[in-house]
Each structure stands twice: as C-alpha cells, then as structure tokens.
Coordinates of C-alpha atoms and ligand atoms in Angstrom, one line a residue:
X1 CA -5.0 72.9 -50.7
X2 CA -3.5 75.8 -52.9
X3 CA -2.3 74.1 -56.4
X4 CA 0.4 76.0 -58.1
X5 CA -0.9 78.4 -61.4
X6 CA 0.2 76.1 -64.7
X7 CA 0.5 78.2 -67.6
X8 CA 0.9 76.5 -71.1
X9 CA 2.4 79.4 -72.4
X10 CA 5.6 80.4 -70.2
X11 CA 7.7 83.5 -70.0
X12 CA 11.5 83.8 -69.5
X13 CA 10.9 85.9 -66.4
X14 CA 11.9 85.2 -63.3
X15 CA 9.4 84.9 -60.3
X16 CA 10.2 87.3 -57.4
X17 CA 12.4 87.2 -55.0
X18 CA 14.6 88.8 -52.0
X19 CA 17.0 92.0 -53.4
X20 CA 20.5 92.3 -53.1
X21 CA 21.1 95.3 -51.2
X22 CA 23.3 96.7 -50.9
X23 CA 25.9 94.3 -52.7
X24 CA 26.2 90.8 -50.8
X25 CA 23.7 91.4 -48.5
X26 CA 21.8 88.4 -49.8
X27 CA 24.5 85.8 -49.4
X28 CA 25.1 87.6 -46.1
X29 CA 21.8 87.0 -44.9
X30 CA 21.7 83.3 -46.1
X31 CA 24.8 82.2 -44.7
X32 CA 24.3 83.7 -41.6
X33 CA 20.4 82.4 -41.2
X34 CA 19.7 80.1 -44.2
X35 CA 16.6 78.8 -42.2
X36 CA 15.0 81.8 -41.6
X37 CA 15.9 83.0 -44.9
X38 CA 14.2 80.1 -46.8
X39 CA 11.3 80.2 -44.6
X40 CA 10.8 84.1 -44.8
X41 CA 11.5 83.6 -48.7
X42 CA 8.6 80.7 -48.6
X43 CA 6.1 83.1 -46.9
X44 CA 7.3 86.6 -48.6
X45 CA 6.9 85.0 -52.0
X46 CA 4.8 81.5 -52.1
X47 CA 5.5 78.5 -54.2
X48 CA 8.5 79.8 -56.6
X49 CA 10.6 82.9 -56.1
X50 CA 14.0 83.7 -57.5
X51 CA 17.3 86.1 -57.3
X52 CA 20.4 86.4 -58.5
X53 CA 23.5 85.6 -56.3
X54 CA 27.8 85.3 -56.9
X55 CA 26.5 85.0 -60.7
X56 CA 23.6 82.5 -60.3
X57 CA 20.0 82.4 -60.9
X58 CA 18.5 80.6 -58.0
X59 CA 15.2 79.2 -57.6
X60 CA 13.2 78.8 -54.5
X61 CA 10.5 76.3 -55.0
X62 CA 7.7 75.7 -52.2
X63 CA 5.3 74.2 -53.6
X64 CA 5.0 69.5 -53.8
X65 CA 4.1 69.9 -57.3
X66 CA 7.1 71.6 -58.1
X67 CA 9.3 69.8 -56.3
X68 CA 7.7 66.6 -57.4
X69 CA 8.4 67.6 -61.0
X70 CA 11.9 68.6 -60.5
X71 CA 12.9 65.4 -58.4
X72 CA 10.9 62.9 -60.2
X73 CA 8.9 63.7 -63.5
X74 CA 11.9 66.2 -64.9
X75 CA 14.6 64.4 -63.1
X76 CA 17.0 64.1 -66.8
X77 CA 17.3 68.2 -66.9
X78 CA 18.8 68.2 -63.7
X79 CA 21.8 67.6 -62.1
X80 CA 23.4 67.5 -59.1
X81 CA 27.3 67.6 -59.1
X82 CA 28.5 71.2 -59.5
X83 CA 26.9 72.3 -56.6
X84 CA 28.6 69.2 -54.6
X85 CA 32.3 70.2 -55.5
X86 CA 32.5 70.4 -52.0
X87 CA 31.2 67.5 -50.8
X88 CA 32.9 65.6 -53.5
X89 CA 36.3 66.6 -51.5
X90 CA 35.2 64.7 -48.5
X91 CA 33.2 61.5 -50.8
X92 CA 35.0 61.2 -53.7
X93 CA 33.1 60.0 -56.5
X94 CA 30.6 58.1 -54.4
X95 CA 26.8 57.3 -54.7
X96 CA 25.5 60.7 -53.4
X97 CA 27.9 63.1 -55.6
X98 CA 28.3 60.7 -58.7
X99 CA 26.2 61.5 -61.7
X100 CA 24.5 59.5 -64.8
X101 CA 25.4 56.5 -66.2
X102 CA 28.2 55.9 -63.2
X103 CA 25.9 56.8 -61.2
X104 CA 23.2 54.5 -62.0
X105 CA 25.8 51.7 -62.6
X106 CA 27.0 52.3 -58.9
X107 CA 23.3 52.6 -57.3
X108 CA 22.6 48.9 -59.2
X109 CA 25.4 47.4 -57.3
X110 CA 24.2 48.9 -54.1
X111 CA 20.9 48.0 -53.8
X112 CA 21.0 44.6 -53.1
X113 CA 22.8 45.5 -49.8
X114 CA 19.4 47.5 -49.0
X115 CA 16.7 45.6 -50.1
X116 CA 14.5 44.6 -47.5
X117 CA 15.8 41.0 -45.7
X118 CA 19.1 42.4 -45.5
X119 CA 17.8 45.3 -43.6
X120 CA 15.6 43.1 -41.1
X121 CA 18.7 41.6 -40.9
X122 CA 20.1 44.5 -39.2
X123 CA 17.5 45.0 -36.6
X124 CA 18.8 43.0 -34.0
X125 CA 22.6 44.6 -34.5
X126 CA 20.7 48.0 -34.2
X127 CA 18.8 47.0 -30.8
X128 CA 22.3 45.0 -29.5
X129 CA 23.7 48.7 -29.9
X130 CA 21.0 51.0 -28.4
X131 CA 20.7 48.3 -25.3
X132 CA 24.4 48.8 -25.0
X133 CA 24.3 52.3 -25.0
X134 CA 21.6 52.7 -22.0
X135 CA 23.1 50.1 -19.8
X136 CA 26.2 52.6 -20.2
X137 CA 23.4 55.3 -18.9
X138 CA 23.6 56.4 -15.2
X139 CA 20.6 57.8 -13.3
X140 CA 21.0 61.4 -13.0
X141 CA 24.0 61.8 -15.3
X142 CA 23.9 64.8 -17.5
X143 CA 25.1 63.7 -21.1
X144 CA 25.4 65.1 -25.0
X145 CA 22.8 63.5 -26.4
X146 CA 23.8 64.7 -30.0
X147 CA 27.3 62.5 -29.2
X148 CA 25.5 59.7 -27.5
X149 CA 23.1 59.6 -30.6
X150 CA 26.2 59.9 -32.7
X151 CA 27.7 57.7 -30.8
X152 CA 25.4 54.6 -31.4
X153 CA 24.3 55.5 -35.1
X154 CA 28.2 55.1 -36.1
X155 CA 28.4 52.0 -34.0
X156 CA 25.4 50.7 -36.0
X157 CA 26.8 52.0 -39.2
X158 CA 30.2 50.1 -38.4
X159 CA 28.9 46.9 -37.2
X160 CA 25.7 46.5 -40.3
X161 CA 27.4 47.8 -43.3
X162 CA 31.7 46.9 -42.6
X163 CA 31.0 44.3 -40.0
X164 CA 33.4 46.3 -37.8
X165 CA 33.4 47.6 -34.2
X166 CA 34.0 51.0 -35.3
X167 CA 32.7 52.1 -31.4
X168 CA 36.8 52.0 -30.2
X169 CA 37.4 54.3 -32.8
X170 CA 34.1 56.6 -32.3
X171 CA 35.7 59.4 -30.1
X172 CA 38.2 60.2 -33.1
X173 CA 36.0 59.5 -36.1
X174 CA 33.5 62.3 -34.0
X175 CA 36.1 64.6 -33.6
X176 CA 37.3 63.8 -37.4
X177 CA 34.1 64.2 -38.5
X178 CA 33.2 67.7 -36.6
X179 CA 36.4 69.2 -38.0
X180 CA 35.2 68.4 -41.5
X181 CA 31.6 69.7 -41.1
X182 CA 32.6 73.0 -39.6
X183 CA 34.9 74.0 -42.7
X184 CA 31.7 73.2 -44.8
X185 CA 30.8 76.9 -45.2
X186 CA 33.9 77.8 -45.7
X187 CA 34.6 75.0 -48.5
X188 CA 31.6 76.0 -50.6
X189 CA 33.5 78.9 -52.2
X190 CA 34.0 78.6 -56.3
X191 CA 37.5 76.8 -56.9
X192 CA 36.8 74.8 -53.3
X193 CA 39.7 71.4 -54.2
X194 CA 42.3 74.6 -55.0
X195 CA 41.5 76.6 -51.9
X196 CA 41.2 73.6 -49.7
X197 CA 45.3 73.2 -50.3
X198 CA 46.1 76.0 -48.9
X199 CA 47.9 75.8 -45.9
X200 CA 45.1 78.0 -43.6
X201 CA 43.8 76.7 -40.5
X202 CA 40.8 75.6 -40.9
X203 CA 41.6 73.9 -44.6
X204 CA 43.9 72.5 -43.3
X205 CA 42.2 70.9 -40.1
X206 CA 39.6 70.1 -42.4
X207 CA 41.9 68.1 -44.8
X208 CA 43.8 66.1 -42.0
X209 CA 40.0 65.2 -40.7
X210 CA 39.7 63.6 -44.0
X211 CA 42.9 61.8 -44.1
X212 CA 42.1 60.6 -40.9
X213 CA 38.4 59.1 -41.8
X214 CA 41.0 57.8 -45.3
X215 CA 42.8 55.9 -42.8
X216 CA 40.0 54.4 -41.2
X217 CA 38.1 53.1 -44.5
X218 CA 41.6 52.2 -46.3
X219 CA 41.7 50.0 -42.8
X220 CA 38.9 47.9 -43.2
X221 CA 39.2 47.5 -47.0
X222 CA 42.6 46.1 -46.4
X223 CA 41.3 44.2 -43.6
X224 CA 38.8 42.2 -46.0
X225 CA 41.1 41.8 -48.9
X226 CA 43.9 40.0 -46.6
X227 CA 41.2 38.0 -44.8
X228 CA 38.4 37.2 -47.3
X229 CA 39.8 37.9 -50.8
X230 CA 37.5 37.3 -53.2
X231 CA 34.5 36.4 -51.6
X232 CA 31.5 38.1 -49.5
X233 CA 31.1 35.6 -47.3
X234 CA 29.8 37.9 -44.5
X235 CA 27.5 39.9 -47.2
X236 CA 27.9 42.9 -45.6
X237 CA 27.7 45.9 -47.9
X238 CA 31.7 46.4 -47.5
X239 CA 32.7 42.5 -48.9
X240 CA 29.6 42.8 -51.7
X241 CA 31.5 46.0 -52.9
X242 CA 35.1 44.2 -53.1
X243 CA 33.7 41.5 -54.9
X244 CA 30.6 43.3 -57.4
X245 CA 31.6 43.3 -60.8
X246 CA 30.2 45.4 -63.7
X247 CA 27.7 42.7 -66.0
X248 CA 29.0 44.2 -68.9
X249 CA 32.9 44.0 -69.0
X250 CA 33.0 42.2 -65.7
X251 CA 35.3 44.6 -64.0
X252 CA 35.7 45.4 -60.4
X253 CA 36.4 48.1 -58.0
X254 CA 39.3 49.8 -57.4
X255 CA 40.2 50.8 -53.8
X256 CA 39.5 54.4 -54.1
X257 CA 36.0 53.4 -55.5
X258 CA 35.7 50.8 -52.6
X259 CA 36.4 54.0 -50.4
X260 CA 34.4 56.8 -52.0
X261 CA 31.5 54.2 -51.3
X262 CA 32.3 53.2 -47.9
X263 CA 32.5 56.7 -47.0
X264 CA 29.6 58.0 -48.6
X265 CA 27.1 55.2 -46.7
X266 CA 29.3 55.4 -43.2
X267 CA 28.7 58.7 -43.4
X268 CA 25.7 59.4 -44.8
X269 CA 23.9 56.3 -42.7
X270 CA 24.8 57.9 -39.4
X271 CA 25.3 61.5 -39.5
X272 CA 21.5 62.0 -40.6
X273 CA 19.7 59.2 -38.3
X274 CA 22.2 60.9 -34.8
X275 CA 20.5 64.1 -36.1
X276 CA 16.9 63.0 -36.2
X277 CA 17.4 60.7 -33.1
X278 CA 19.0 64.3 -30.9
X279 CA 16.3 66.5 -32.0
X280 CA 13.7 63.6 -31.4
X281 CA 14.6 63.4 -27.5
X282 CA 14.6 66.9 -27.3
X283 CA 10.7 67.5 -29.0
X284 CA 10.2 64.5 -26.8
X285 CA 11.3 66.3 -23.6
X286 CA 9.3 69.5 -24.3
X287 CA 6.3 67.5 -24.4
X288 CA 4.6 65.5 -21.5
X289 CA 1.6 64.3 -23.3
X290 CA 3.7 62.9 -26.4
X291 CA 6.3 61.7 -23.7
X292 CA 3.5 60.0 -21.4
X293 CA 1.8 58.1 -25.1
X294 CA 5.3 56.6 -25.8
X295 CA 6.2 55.2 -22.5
X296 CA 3.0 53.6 -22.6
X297 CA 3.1 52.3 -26.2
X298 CA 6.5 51.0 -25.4
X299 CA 5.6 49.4 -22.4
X300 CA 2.1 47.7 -23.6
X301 CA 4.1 46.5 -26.6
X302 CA 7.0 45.4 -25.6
X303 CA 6.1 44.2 -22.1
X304 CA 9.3 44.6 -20.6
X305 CA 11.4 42.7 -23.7
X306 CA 13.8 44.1 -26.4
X307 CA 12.5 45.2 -29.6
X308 CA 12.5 43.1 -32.8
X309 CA 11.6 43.6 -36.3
X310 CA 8.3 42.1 -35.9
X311 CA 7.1 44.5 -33.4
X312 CA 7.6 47.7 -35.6
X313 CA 4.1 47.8 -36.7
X314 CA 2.9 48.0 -33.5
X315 CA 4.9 50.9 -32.4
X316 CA 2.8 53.9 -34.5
X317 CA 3.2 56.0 -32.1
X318 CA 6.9 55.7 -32.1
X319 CA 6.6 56.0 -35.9
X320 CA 4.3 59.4 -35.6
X321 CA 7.1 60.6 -32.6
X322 CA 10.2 60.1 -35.5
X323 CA 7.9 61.2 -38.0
X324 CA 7.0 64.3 -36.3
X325 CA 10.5 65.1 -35.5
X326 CA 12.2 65.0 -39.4
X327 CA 8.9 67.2 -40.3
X328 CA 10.4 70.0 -37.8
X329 CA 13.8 69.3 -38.0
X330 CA 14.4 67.4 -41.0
X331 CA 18.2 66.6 -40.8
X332 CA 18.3 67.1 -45.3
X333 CA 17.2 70.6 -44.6
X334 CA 17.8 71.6 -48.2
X335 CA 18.0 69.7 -51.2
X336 CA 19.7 71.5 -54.4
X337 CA 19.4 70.6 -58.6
X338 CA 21.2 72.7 -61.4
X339 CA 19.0 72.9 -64.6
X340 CA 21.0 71.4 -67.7
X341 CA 18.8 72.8 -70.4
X342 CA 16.1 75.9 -70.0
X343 CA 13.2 74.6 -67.7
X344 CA 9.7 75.8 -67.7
X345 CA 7.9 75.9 -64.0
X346 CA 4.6 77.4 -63.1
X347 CA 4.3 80.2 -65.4
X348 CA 8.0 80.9 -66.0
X349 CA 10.8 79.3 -67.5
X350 CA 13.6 79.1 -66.0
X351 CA 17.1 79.5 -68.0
X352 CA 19.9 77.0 -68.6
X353 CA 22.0 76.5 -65.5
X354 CA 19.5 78.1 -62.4
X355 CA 20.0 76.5 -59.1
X356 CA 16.5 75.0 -57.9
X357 CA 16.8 74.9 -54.3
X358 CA 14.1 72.5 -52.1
X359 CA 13.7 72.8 -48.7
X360 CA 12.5 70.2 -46.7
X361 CA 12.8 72.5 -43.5
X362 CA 10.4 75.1 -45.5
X363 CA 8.1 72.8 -46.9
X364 CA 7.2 71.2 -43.9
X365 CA 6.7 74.0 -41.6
X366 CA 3.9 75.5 -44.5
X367 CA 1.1 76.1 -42.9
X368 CA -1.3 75.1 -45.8
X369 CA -0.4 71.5 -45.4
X370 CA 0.3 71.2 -41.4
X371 CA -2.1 72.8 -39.0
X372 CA -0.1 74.4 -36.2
X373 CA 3.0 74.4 -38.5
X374 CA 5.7 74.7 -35.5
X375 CA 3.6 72.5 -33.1
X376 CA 5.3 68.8 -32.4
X377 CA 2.4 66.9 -32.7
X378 CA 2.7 63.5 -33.5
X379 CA -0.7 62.5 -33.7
X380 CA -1.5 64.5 -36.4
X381 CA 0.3 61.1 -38.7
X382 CA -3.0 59.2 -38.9
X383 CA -3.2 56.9 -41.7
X384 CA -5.9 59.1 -43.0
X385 CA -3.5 62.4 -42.5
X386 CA -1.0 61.0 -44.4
X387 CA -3.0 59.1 -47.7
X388 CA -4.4 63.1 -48.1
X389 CA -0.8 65.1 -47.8
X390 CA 0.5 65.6 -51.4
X391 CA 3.6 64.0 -51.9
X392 CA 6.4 65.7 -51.3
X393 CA 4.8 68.0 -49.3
X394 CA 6.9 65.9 -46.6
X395 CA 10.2 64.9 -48.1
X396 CA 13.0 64.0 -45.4
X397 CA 14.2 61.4 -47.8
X398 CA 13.9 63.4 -51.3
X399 CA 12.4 61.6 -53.8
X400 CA 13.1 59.9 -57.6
X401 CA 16.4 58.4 -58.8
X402 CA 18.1 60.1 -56.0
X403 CA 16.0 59.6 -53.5
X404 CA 17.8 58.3 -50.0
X405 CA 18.9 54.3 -50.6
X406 CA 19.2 53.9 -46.6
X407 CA 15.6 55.1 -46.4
X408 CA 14.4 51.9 -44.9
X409 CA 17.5 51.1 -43.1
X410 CA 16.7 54.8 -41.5
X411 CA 13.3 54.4 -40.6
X412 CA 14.0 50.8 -39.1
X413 CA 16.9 52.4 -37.1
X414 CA 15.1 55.4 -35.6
X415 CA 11.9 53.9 -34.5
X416 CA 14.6 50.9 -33.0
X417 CA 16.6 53.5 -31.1
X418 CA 14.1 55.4 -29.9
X419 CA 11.7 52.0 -28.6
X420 CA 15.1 50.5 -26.8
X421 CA 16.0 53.6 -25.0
X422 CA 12.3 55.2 -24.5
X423 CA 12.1 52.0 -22.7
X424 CA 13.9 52.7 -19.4
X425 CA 14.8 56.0 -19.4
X426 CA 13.5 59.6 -19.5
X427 CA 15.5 62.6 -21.0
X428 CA 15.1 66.2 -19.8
X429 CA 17.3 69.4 -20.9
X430 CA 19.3 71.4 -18.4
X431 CA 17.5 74.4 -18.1
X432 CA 19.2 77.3 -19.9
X433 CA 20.7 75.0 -22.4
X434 CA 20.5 77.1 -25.3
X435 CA 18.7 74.2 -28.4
X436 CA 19.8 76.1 -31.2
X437 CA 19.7 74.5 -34.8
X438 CA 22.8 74.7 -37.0
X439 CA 22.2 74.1 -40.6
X440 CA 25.8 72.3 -41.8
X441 CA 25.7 69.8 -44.0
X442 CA 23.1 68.1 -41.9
X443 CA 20.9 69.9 -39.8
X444 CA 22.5 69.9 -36.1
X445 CA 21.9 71.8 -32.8
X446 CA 24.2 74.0 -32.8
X447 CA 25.8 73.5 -28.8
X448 CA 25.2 69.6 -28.9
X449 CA 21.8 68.7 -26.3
X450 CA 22.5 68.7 -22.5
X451 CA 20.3 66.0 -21.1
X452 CA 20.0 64.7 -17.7
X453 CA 18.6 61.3 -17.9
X454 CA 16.2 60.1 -15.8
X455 CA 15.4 55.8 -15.2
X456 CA 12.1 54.9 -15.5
X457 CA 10.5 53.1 -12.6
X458 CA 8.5 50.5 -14.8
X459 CA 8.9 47.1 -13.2
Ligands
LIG1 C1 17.3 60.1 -41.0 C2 18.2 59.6 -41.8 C3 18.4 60.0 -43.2 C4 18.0 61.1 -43.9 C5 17.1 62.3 -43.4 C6 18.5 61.0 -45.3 C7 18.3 61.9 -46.3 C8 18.7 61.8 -47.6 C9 18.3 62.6 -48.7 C10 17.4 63.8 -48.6 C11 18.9 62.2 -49.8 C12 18.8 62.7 -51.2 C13 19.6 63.9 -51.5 C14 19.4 64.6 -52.8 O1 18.5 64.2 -53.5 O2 20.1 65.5 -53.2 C15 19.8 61.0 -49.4 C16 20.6 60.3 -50.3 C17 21.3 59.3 -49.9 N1 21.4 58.7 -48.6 FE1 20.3 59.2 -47.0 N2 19.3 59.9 -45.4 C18 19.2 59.3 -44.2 C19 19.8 58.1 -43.8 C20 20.6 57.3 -44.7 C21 21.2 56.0 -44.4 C22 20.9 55.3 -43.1 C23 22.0 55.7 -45.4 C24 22.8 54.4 -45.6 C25 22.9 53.4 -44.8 C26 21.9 56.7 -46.4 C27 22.5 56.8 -47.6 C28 22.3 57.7 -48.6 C29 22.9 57.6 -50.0 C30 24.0 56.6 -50.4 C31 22.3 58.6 -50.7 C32 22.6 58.9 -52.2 C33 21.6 58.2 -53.1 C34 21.8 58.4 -54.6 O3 22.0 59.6 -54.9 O4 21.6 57.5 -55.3 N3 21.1 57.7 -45.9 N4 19.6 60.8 -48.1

C-alpha cells in the first residue's frame, strides 16, 4: 500500500490543489457537490492537496497516516471550534463543539454513562424499540425508511440516555430537527450567531426549530429536578449530569450546561445511527446475495427469538452488512481541524491557521485500500481484511481525544436494529425513487428512502 513521502526537511509550500476560476467558482463547486468535489480532489491530487478559499488555506488530506497524525499523534495543534460556530448555535457549549480543558473536564463526566455495562444495559431498550417499530409494519405498505429509521433511533436516544418516551413527541422533534439541518449551509457563513437574528425565512425557521428542541430538553431537565433532586437514581446519562460535580471545586451544572449536553448526545446519538441504518436497507435492497446471507445468519442465530446482547458475536455478517454500509456512506462524511501553530505534513508545512479537512466519504472509497471501491461488499470485513487495513484508512467514528464517545452505543444499536427488523421483513425501493445522498450536517438521502416492505415467510 502507497505510504505518504516524509521529508525531514519541509518547505512552506503548499501541495496542489483545485483553482479558483474564475472568482468563487471553488466554493461554488463545493457547496453544490462537496462529495464529488472531495473525491475528484482525492484522485486529481493524492494524499494532500491544498487552495485557498473566502481567505483560508485549506488542506485536503487522503492519506491514514496523515490523518492519523492530525487526529491522534498531533492532536494539541489542532482545534476544532472556529469552524463549529455554526453548530455551536444549535449545541451550545456541549461535548462535540467544546474545546480544551472544558472540554476534557466535560468528556470525564461523561464517560462513565458510556462505558461498557451501561451500554449492554441498553440493548434490551434498543431491541423493545425496533420490535415495536416492525409490529407497526404492514405487509405491502410503502414507508420513509429514513423517518422510520429516525423514528426508532430518537426513541432509543429518549428512552437510554433521558429515560423518556420521546416517541409522542417524534413527529415534531423530526420536523424540528429537519428545519435546523436545512439552514446548515446557509448558517456556515462568517458572523453566523449575528446573521442567524435576522428576521429572514429560513433563520428564522431555523431558530424557532431550536427553541422548540430548547423546550423539549428544558422539559425533561425540569422533570428530573422536581422528581429526583439530587440524586441519579435511574443512572441514566440525563440524572448523572444533574448530579456530576467537578472533583476539584465540587461544583455542578447549570441548566444551560445540563442542556448543551443533553442536546449534543440526543442529537448526535440518533441523527448519525437513522443515517447509517437508511442507507444500510437500501445497499441491502440492491443486493440479493448480501440480502439472502443475512436472512439466513439471522435466522440460524436467532432461531425465531429477539436479539440480546450475547448474541452480537454471532451476528458477523450483520456486523460486515453495517460495516460495509458507513464505508460507503459514512454518515461523518467530513471531519475538519484548524492548525493553531505552523504544522509540517508530508513534505510541506502547512501555515498557522489552515483548515485540514478529512473525509471519511473519500478515504473509504480509495481504491488502494478497498478493492472494487463503490461495490457493497460486506464480505470483504474478514478478520484478516481488517487486522491489514491501516488505521484510519476506515474512520466513521474519527479517531483520538475526539473520537465519537457513543461509538459502542452505535455499533451495539445498528447491528441490534438491523438483526430485529432483518428478522421478519424484507425492504425493496419503489422503482424510480431517485437515492440521492445529501451531505448536511450528517450525510442523508437527499428525498428520504421509499420502501415497500415485504414480511418474510420464515415460520
Ligand atoms: C453511526 C453513528 C455515529 C457516527 C457515524 C458518529 C460519528 C462521530 C464522529 C466522526 C465524531 C468525531 C467528530 C470530530 O472528530 O470532529 C463523533 C463525535 C461525537 N459523537 Fe458520534 N457518531 C455516531 C453515533 C453517536 C452516538 C450514538 C452518540 C451518543 C449516544 C454520539 C455522540 C458523540 C459525541 C458526544 C461526540 C463528541 C465527542 C468529543 O468531542 O469528545 N455519537 N461522532
């Protein structure tokens, strides 16, 4: 496999890169097509390439060891913020947009909620969910299967981390939530928190979305304080933030903090895994053979009964099928870090201030490290495939400090979902329904997934 040249003398040029012409053509073409801009980028110009855009050096980086070194082994010269001013209007000061010592303060209160047990914990909840979804199912009905996926993952979300049935309230949270998203482009111009006040439509729409998620989180915080003050008796993520206190000056959250939190996990913890699970049933349904391998996994596994958490080893195939589906359409489709300090990469050294841009959508379509890069093939995860692909050559979760704290909460929930559902019924498109994908803040198809569903005759 290619390694990137290492040069222990670098220059301050910049790699190569895509031209801007004429003016704004670059940040036409990016905005319009980012995936087929990164990938052509990726392929034009290899493992690093560079331009200028609005005032900004950015970096395209396609290579693991690059990436590695960025994420991980270089992690203190980068940060993340500026670039999230953005999503910092939607999360506050919250896990995924907080920075440094807060940061790593906030991310030490967390964990606990996420270590292992806990997240067994939540298996059954996440089965209990997905049954109740297909026994909702009718044969022949033709459903969105990105809102049925979205559906169950906020259900999940509710239920594991507030301890809430959020499922009453999923039909205005979605709507909430889809408002929000869509003024993402739009909300990633400089001076975004001035802008946003500004009384045009879709600021506007996009700020009463928010105020309306507000309500909802400000709702279950006061819940907990009236019924359980001071105590986490149901150990849920939402009662272990009321009550965590710093070790060193003992102090607690505020409510604001409570709800940057709560609405970083709620959201990030279902937005992502509905994506993954929509474009898994859609891969799934444009491939017999892969189809045919997990109806029969799931059926000689689970002979007929619900999942548990003991039977996820058994289910590799299920694994390969979720697997498969964040390499093609990972939901984090691109990952961005702003240099604090000069940075030397490859042969060049990158000045104070570049934007390093990652793409997980890129870096897993490259052909040097998956054979038949656009294929689905789930079989290609064999443990031997896997102990020989370079780390983050595959990186659906990122990777270092940062990397995604629900990974294992993810993982559990999508091979759970999939198992539960893959069990009784069969998904097909409706023909003609354009599966285009729709690179938001999460990685999307662009006109939801129309799906007939189909029970399966197993008894
Ligand atoms: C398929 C599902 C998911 C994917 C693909 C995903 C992906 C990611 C990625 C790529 C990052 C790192 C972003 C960066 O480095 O800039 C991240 C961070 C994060 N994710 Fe996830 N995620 C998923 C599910 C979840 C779940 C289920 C939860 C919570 C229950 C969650 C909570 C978070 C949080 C809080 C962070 C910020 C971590 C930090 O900065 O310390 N994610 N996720």
């Amino acid at each position: 496999m290619a390694s990137p040249a290492v040069s222990s003398t670098p220059v301050t040029s910049l790699p190569p890169g895509p031209k801007i012409s004429p003016i704004g053509s670059l940040t036409y073409r990016f905005s319009r097509d980012p995936l087929k801009f990164l990938r052509t980028v990726a392929r034009t110009y290899g493992d690093l390439a560079s331009c200028r855009m609005s005032g900004e050096v950015l970096f395209f980086v396609n290579h693991p060891q690059h990436i590695r070194d960025i994420l991980v082994t270089n992690h203190r010269n980068f940060t993340k913020s500026r670039g999230l001013e953005r999503t910092k209007l939607l999360l506050g000061n919250g896990l995924l947009t907080s920075e440094g010592a807060f940061h790593l303060r906030q991310r030490r209160l967390m964990q606990p909620a996420f270590h292992r047990e806990r997240i067994a914990a939540y298996a059954r909840t996440m089965v209990q969910h997905a049954d109740e979804l297909r026994r909702q199912w009718r044969d022949g009905a033709t459903l969105d299967v990105s809102q049925e996926m979205t559906r169950v993952t906020l259900s999940i979300a509710g239920k594991t981390l507030f301890g809430v049935d959020v499922e009453s309230q999923a039909r205005e949270v979605g709507r909430a939530l889809t408002e929000v998203m869509e003024s993402f482009w739009l909300s990633m111009m400089p001076f975004a928190s001035v802008i946003e006040r500004l009384p045009v439509g879709p600021m506007r729409r996009a700020r009463d979305a928010r105020e309306r998620l507000d309500a909802i989180i400000y709702g279950m915080i006061a819940e907990r304080r009236a019924n359980h003050p001071g105590n986490n008796v149901r150990g849920d993520l939402l009662s272990m933030l009321l009550v965590a206190q710093d070790e060193d000056d003992g102090s607690t959250m505020t409510d604001r903090q409570v709800r940057d939190e709560a609405m970083t996990i709620f959201l990030a913890g279902h937005e992502t895994t509905a994506n993954a699970l929509t474009w898994t049933w859609y891969l799934v349904s444009q491939s017999p053979d892969v189809e045919a391998r997990l109806h029969e996994e799931v059926d000689r596994v689970l002979q007929g009964r619900l999942p548990g958490v003991a039977d996820i080893p058994s289910l590799a195939f299920v694994e390969g099928v979720v697997t498969e589906s964040m390499r093609l359409y990972p939901p984090a489709w691109i990952i961005g870090r702003r240099a604090i300090a000069a940075h030397p990469i490859g042969e060049y050294l990158a000045p104070a201030r570049t934007i390093f841009l990652m793409s997980p959508w890129a870096m897993h379509r490259d052909a040097r490290f998956f054979s038949e890069p656009d294929r689905f093939l789930p079989a290609r995860w064999t443990p031997e495939f896997k102990a020989a692909l370079p780390k983050f050559a595959y990186f659906p979760f990122g990777g270092g400090p940062r990397q995604c704290i629900g990974e294992s909460f993810a993982w559990m929930e999508l091979v759970l979902v999939v198992a539960t559902i893959a069990q009784q019924w069969k998904l097909r498109l409706v023909p003609d329904h354009a599966v285009v994908p729709q690179p938001v803040v999460t990685l999307r198809t662009k006109h939801g997934l129309r799906m007939t569903i189909h029970a399966r005759n197993t008894k």
